[in-house]
């Protein structure tokens, strides 16, 4: 079995290198996202300009949130920052081929995770839906973010829904 040492993770708010350990077949096991709040619930109201999406063009999960944002016409309502597509031992960074962090001038995405939860333990992943009003991560699960962009942000959207109510059960079955 090949043992990989790539990226890292936060452990009690401190960065540790070498989190990736594939299973016996060498497969990557993707842990569940820990930030799972919802806009429209949990105290997060729909407001233009309140939310910011952090993504990487190298991540297919983050990429699909960008597609949803664009197809719903939410570019003016929700800002986006891309991290450098080359992820190293220090995780996702700003600068390089990516943009600078416009909210806090952070060097690494992990700084936002610690800002949201100072003792956070877990992976630092994209996409991240950030609430600028409360300075926290709303959600870091791409499927949830896509659904919020498609449903909750409907009052701000310019494009048609990608998951009409009558098709959501079928769509969810395919995604599952």
PDB file of C-alpha atoms in Angstrom:
ATOM      1  CA  UNK A   1       0.000   0.000   0.000  1.00  0.00           C
ATOM      2  CA  UNK A   2       1.336   3.406  -0.939  1.00  0.00           C
ATOM      3  CA  UNK A   3       1.257   5.897   1.915  1.00  0.00           C
ATOM      4  CA  UNK A   4       0.808   9.493   0.853  1.00  0.00           C
ATOM      5  CA  UNK A   5       1.875  12.578   2.679  1.00  0.00           C
ATOM      6  CA  UNK A   6       0.061  15.432   1.087  1.00  0.00           C
ATOM      7  CA  UNK A   7      -1.726  18.520   2.232  1.00  0.00           C
ATOM      8  CA  UNK A   8      -2.474  18.492   5.911  1.00  0.00           C
ATOM      9  CA  UNK A   9      -5.279  19.171   8.309  1.00  0.00           C
ATOM     10  CA  UNK A  10      -6.102  21.282  11.300  1.00  0.00           C
ATOM     11  CA  UNK A  11      -5.934  19.562  14.667  1.00  0.00           C
ATOM     12  CA  UNK A  12      -7.344  21.627  17.501  1.00  0.00           C
ATOM     13  CA  UNK A  13      -6.730  24.744  15.411  1.00  0.00           C
ATOM     14  CA  UNK A  14      -3.092  23.878  14.587  1.00  0.00           C
ATOM     15  CA  UNK A  15      -1.854  22.835  11.130  1.00  0.00           C
ATOM     16  CA  UNK A  16      -0.462  19.291  10.849  1.00  0.00           C
ATOM     17  CA  UNK A  17       1.064  17.882   7.657  1.00  0.00           C
ATOM     18  CA  UNK A  18       0.311  14.411   6.312  1.00  0.00           C
ATOM     19  CA  UNK A  19      -3.356  13.644   6.856  1.00  0.00           C
ATOM     20  CA  UNK A  20      -3.935  11.557   3.725  1.00  0.00           C
ATOM     21  CA  UNK A  21      -3.897   7.844   4.373  1.00  0.00           C
ATOM     22  CA  UNK A  22      -5.697   5.738   1.755  1.00  0.00           C
ATOM     23  CA  UNK A  23      -7.615   2.607   2.678  1.00  0.00           C
ATOM     24  CA  UNK A  24      -6.219  -0.894   1.990  1.00  0.00           C
ATOM     25  CA  UNK A  25      -7.276  -0.635  -1.676  1.00  0.00           C
ATOM     26  CA  UNK A  26      -5.454   2.684  -2.046  1.00  0.00           C
ATOM     27  CA  UNK A  27      -8.729   4.592  -2.367  1.00  0.00           C
ATOM     28  CA  UNK A  28      -9.344   8.041  -0.974  1.00  0.00           C
ATOM     29  CA  UNK A  29     -12.087   8.133   1.660  1.00  0.00           C
ATOM     30  CA  UNK A  30     -13.690  11.567   1.685  1.00  0.00           C
ATOM     31  CA  UNK A  31     -14.801  12.499   5.220  1.00  0.00           C
ATOM     32  CA  UNK A  32     -18.076  14.360   5.682  1.00  0.00           C
ATOM     33  CA  UNK A  33     -18.014  18.150   5.704  1.00  0.00           C
ATOM     34  CA  UNK A  34     -18.319  19.655   9.170  1.00  0.00           C
ATOM     35  CA  UNK A  35     -19.843  23.043   8.349  1.00  0.00           C
ATOM     36  CA  UNK A  36     -23.432  22.260   7.348  1.00  0.00           C
ATOM     37  CA  UNK A  37     -25.531  25.334   8.178  1.00  0.00           C
ATOM     38  CA  UNK A  38     -28.028  26.671   5.641  1.00  0.00           C
ATOM     39  CA  UNK A  39     -28.776  30.104   4.308  1.00  0.00           C
ATOM     40  CA  UNK A  40     -32.454  30.759   4.959  1.00  0.00           C
ATOM     41  CA  UNK A  41     -32.169  28.830   8.235  1.00  0.00           C
ATOM     42  CA  UNK A  42     -29.751  28.818  11.138  1.00  0.00           C
ATOM     43  CA  UNK A  43     -29.762  32.645  11.327  1.00  0.00           C
ATOM     44  CA  UNK A  44     -28.324  33.205   7.833  1.00  0.00           C
ATOM     45  CA  UNK A  45     -30.625  35.436   5.778  1.00  0.00           C
ATOM     46  CA  UNK A  46     -30.600  35.844   2.003  1.00  0.00           C
ATOM     47  CA  UNK A  47     -28.969  39.193   1.245  1.00  0.00           C
ATOM     48  CA  UNK A  48     -27.099  40.329  -1.864  1.00  0.00           C
ATOM     49  CA  UNK A  49     -23.380  40.774  -1.204  1.00  0.00           C
ATOM     50  CA  UNK A  50     -23.461  39.012   2.182  1.00  0.00           C
ATOM     51  CA  UNK A  51     -21.902  35.709   1.075  1.00  0.00           C
ATOM     52  CA  UNK A  52     -18.590  34.840  -0.519  1.00  0.00           C
ATOM     53  CA  UNK A  53     -17.602  31.581  -2.200  1.00  0.00           C
ATOM     54  CA  UNK A  54     -14.057  30.225  -1.963  1.00  0.00           C
ATOM     55  CA  UNK A  55     -13.158  27.670  -4.642  1.00  0.00           C
ATOM     56  CA  UNK A  56     -10.329  26.029  -6.524  1.00  0.00           C
ATOM     57  CA  UNK A  57     -10.467  25.431 -10.253  1.00  0.00           C
ATOM     58  CA  UNK A  58      -8.621  22.174  -9.546  1.00  0.00           C
ATOM     59  CA  UNK A  59     -11.442  20.788  -7.391  1.00  0.00           C
ATOM     60  CA  UNK A  60     -14.418  19.221  -9.190  1.00  0.00           C
ATOM     61  CA  UNK A  61     -16.651  19.646  -6.138  1.00  0.00           C
ATOM     62  CA  UNK A  62     -15.886  23.368  -5.961  1.00  0.00           C
ATOM     63  CA  UNK A  63     -16.166  23.720  -9.733  1.00  0.00           C
ATOM     64  CA  UNK A  64     -19.770  22.550  -9.694  1.00  0.00           C
ATOM     65  CA  UNK A  65     -20.694  25.335  -7.261  1.00  0.00           C
ATOM     66  CA  UNK A  66     -19.206  27.849  -9.705  1.00  0.00           C
ATOM     67  CA  UNK A  67     -21.303  26.374 -12.501  1.00  0.00           C
ATOM     68  CA  UNK A  68     -24.450  26.602 -10.384  1.00  0.00           C
ATOM     69  CA  UNK A  69     -23.675  30.204  -9.389  1.00  0.00           C
ATOM     70  CA  UNK A  70     -23.155  31.165 -13.041  1.00  0.00           C
ATOM     71  CA  UNK A  71     -26.199  29.329 -14.386  1.00  0.00           C
ATOM     72  CA  UNK A  72     -28.417  30.914 -11.734  1.00  0.00           C
ATOM     73  CA  UNK A  73     -27.004  34.362 -12.561  1.00  0.00           C
ATOM     74  CA  UNK A  74     -25.785  35.017  -9.014  1.00  0.00           C
ATOM     75  CA  UNK A  75     -22.445  36.595  -9.946  1.00  0.00           C
ATOM     76  CA  UNK A  76     -23.506  40.037  -8.665  1.00  0.00           C
ATOM     77  CA  UNK A  77     -25.004  38.635  -5.451  1.00  0.00           C
ATOM     78  CA  UNK A  78     -22.225  36.262  -4.324  1.00  0.00           C
ATOM     79  CA  UNK A  79     -18.525  37.041  -4.678  1.00  0.00           C
ATOM     80  CA  UNK A  80     -15.900  34.416  -5.486  1.00  0.00           C
ATOM     81  CA  UNK A  81     -12.233  33.971  -4.687  1.00  0.00           C
ATOM     82  CA  UNK A  82     -10.110  31.191  -6.132  1.00  0.00           C
ATOM     83  CA  UNK A  83      -7.218  29.622  -4.276  1.00  0.00           C
ATOM     84  CA  UNK A  84      -4.051  28.576  -6.050  1.00  0.00           C
ATOM     85  CA  UNK A  85      -4.760  25.295  -7.891  1.00  0.00           C
ATOM     86  CA  UNK A  86      -1.439  23.838  -6.721  1.00  0.00           C
ATOM     87  CA  UNK A  87      -2.147  22.459  -3.267  1.00  0.00           C
ATOM     88  CA  UNK A  88       0.937  21.616  -1.224  1.00  0.00           C
ATOM     89  CA  UNK A  89       1.796  20.513   2.286  1.00  0.00           C
ATOM     90  CA  UNK A  90       0.421  23.812   3.576  1.00  0.00           C
ATOM     91  CA  UNK A  91      -2.957  23.240   1.912  1.00  0.00           C
ATOM     92  CA  UNK A  92      -4.857  25.685  -0.263  1.00  0.00           C
ATOM     93  CA  UNK A  93      -3.051  29.032  -0.522  1.00  0.00           C
ATOM     94  CA  UNK A  94      -3.961  32.453  -1.834  1.00  0.00           C
ATOM     95  CA  UNK A  95      -1.709  34.205  -4.287  1.00  0.00           C
ATOM     96  CA  UNK A  96       0.440  32.442  -6.853  1.00  0.00           C
ATOM     97  CA  UNK A  97      -1.913  31.480  -9.656  1.00  0.00           C
ATOM     98  CA  UNK A  98      -4.924  32.238  -7.425  1.00  0.00           C
ATOM     99  CA  UNK A  99      -6.257  35.513  -6.093  1.00  0.00           C
ATOM    100  CA  UNK A 100      -5.523  37.339  -2.862  1.00  0.00           C
ATOM    101  CA  UNK A 101      -8.059  36.824  -0.093  1.00  0.00           C
ATOM    102  CA  UNK A 102     -10.206  39.975  -0.355  1.00  0.00           C
ATOM    103  CA  UNK A 103     -11.806  39.676   3.074  1.00  0.00           C
ATOM    104  CA  UNK A 104      -8.892  39.142   5.472  1.00  0.00           C
ATOM    105  CA  UNK A 105      -5.771  39.103   3.276  1.00  0.00           C
ATOM    106  CA  UNK A 106      -5.168  35.549   4.484  1.00  0.00           C
ATOM    107  CA  UNK A 107      -2.268  33.535   3.105  1.00  0.00           C
ATOM    108  CA  UNK A 108      -3.943  30.122   3.474  1.00  0.00           C
ATOM    109  CA  UNK A 109      -7.560  28.960   3.404  1.00  0.00           C
ATOM    110  CA  UNK A 110      -7.003  27.268   6.764  1.00  0.00           C
ATOM    111  CA  UNK A 111      -6.880  30.749   8.334  1.00  0.00           C
ATOM    112  CA  UNK A 112     -10.553  31.174   7.457  1.00  0.00           C
ATOM    113  CA  UNK A 113     -11.392  27.819   9.034  1.00  0.00           C
ATOM    114  CA  UNK A 114      -9.658  28.844  12.269  1.00  0.00           C
ATOM    115  CA  UNK A 115     -11.368  32.245  12.146  1.00  0.00           C
ATOM    116  CA  UNK A 116     -14.724  30.432  11.957  1.00  0.00           C
ATOM    117  CA  UNK A 117     -13.835  27.779  14.559  1.00  0.00           C
ATOM    118  CA  UNK A 118     -10.590  28.466  16.499  1.00  0.00           C
ATOM    119  CA  UNK A 119     -10.254  24.853  17.695  1.00  0.00           C
ATOM    120  CA  UNK A 120     -11.353  23.233  14.423  1.00  0.00           C
ATOM    121  CA  UNK A 121     -10.116  19.718  13.744  1.00  0.00           C
ATOM    122  CA  UNK A 122     -10.466  18.368  10.222  1.00  0.00           C
ATOM    123  CA  UNK A 123      -9.620  18.856   6.595  1.00  0.00           C
ATOM    124  CA  UNK A 124      -9.534  22.282   4.988  1.00  0.00           C
ATOM    125  CA  UNK A 125     -11.530  21.912   1.802  1.00  0.00           C
ATOM    126  CA  UNK A 126     -13.156  23.910  -0.959  1.00  0.00           C
ATOM    127  CA  UNK A 127     -15.785  25.021  -1.688  1.00  0.00           C
ATOM    128  CA  UNK A 128     -16.478  27.272   1.283  1.00  0.00           C
ATOM    129  CA  UNK A 129     -19.535  29.484   1.542  1.00  0.00           C
ATOM    130  CA  UNK A 130     -18.530  32.333   3.871  1.00  0.00           C
ATOM    131  CA  UNK A 131     -20.900  34.762   5.617  1.00  0.00           C
ATOM    132  CA  UNK A 132     -19.328  38.227   5.651  1.00  0.00           C
ATOM    133  CA  UNK A 133     -21.867  39.546   8.165  1.00  0.00           C
ATOM    134  CA  UNK A 134     -21.082  37.023  10.927  1.00  0.00           C
ATOM    135  CA  UNK A 135     -17.531  36.196   9.735  1.00  0.00           C
ATOM    136  CA  UNK A 136     -17.996  32.463   9.657  1.00  0.00           C
ATOM    137  CA  UNK A 137     -18.262  29.495   7.352  1.00  0.00           C
ATOM    138  CA  UNK A 138     -21.863  28.688   6.538  1.00  0.00           C
ATOM    139  CA  UNK A 139     -21.191  25.478   4.649  1.00  0.00           C
ATOM    140  CA  UNK A 140     -18.346  23.559   3.013  1.00  0.00           C
ATOM    141  CA  UNK A 141     -20.302  20.751   1.346  1.00  0.00           C
ATOM    142  CA  UNK A 142     -20.624  21.305  -2.411  1.00  0.00           C
ATOM    143  CA  UNK A 143     -23.967  19.541  -2.744  1.00  0.00           C
ATOM    144  CA  UNK A 144     -25.514  21.699  -0.007  1.00  0.00           C
ATOM    145  CA  UNK A 145     -24.049  24.868  -1.498  1.00  0.00           C
ATOM    146  CA  UNK A 146     -25.378  23.957  -4.948  1.00  0.00           C
ATOM    147  CA  UNK A 147     -28.864  23.371  -3.546  1.00  0.00           C
ATOM    148  CA  UNK A 148     -28.804  26.654  -1.631  1.00  0.00           C
ATOM    149  CA  UNK A 149     -27.682  28.561  -4.727  1.00  0.00           C
ATOM    150  CA  UNK A 150     -30.492  26.921  -6.668  1.00  0.00           C
ATOM    151  CA  UNK A 151     -33.299  27.299  -4.140  1.00  0.00           C
ATOM    152  CA  UNK A 152     -32.693  29.677  -1.243  1.00  0.00           C
ATOM    153  CA  UNK A 153     -31.058  32.341  -3.404  1.00  0.00           C
ATOM    154  CA  UNK A 154     -33.925  32.200  -5.911  1.00  0.00           C
ATOM    155  CA  UNK A 155     -35.061  35.775  -5.059  1.00  0.00           C
ATOM    156  CA  UNK A 156     -31.644  37.049  -6.234  1.00  0.00           C
ATOM    157  CA  UNK A 157     -31.236  34.654  -9.178  1.00  0.00           C
ATOM    158  CA  UNK A 158     -31.567  35.648 -12.817  1.00  0.00           C
ATOM    159  CA  UNK A 159     -31.500  32.154 -14.355  1.00  0.00           C
ATOM    160  CA  UNK A 160     -33.906  29.227 -14.179  1.00  0.00           C
ATOM    161  CA  UNK A 161     -33.739  26.629 -11.415  1.00  0.00           C
ATOM    162  CA  UNK A 162     -31.489  23.646 -12.045  1.00  0.00           C
ATOM    163  CA  UNK A 163     -33.548  21.477  -9.679  1.00  0.00           C
ATOM    164  CA  UNK A 164     -37.256  22.182 -10.098  1.00  0.00           C
ATOM    165  CA  UNK A 165     -39.277  20.912  -7.114  1.00  0.00           C
ATOM    166  CA  UNK A 166     -40.973  18.170  -9.142  1.00  0.00           C
ATOM    167  CA  UNK A 167     -37.560  16.728 -10.166  1.00  0.00           C
ATOM    168  CA  UNK A 168     -35.617  17.079  -6.888  1.00  0.00           C
ATOM    169  CA  UNK A 169     -36.258  13.523  -5.684  1.00  0.00           C
ATOM    170  CA  UNK A 170     -34.900  12.118  -8.978  1.00  0.00           C
ATOM    171  CA  UNK A 171     -31.954  14.533  -8.954  1.00  0.00           C
ATOM    172  CA  UNK A 172     -31.096  13.581  -5.372  1.00  0.00           C
ATOM    173  CA  UNK A 173     -31.294   9.875  -6.231  1.00  0.00           C
ATOM    174  CA  UNK A 174     -28.815  10.364  -9.095  1.00  0.00           C
ATOM    175  CA  UNK A 175     -26.489  12.429  -6.886  1.00  0.00           C
ATOM    176  CA  UNK A 176     -26.654   9.799  -4.148  1.00  0.00           C
TER     177      UNK A 176
END
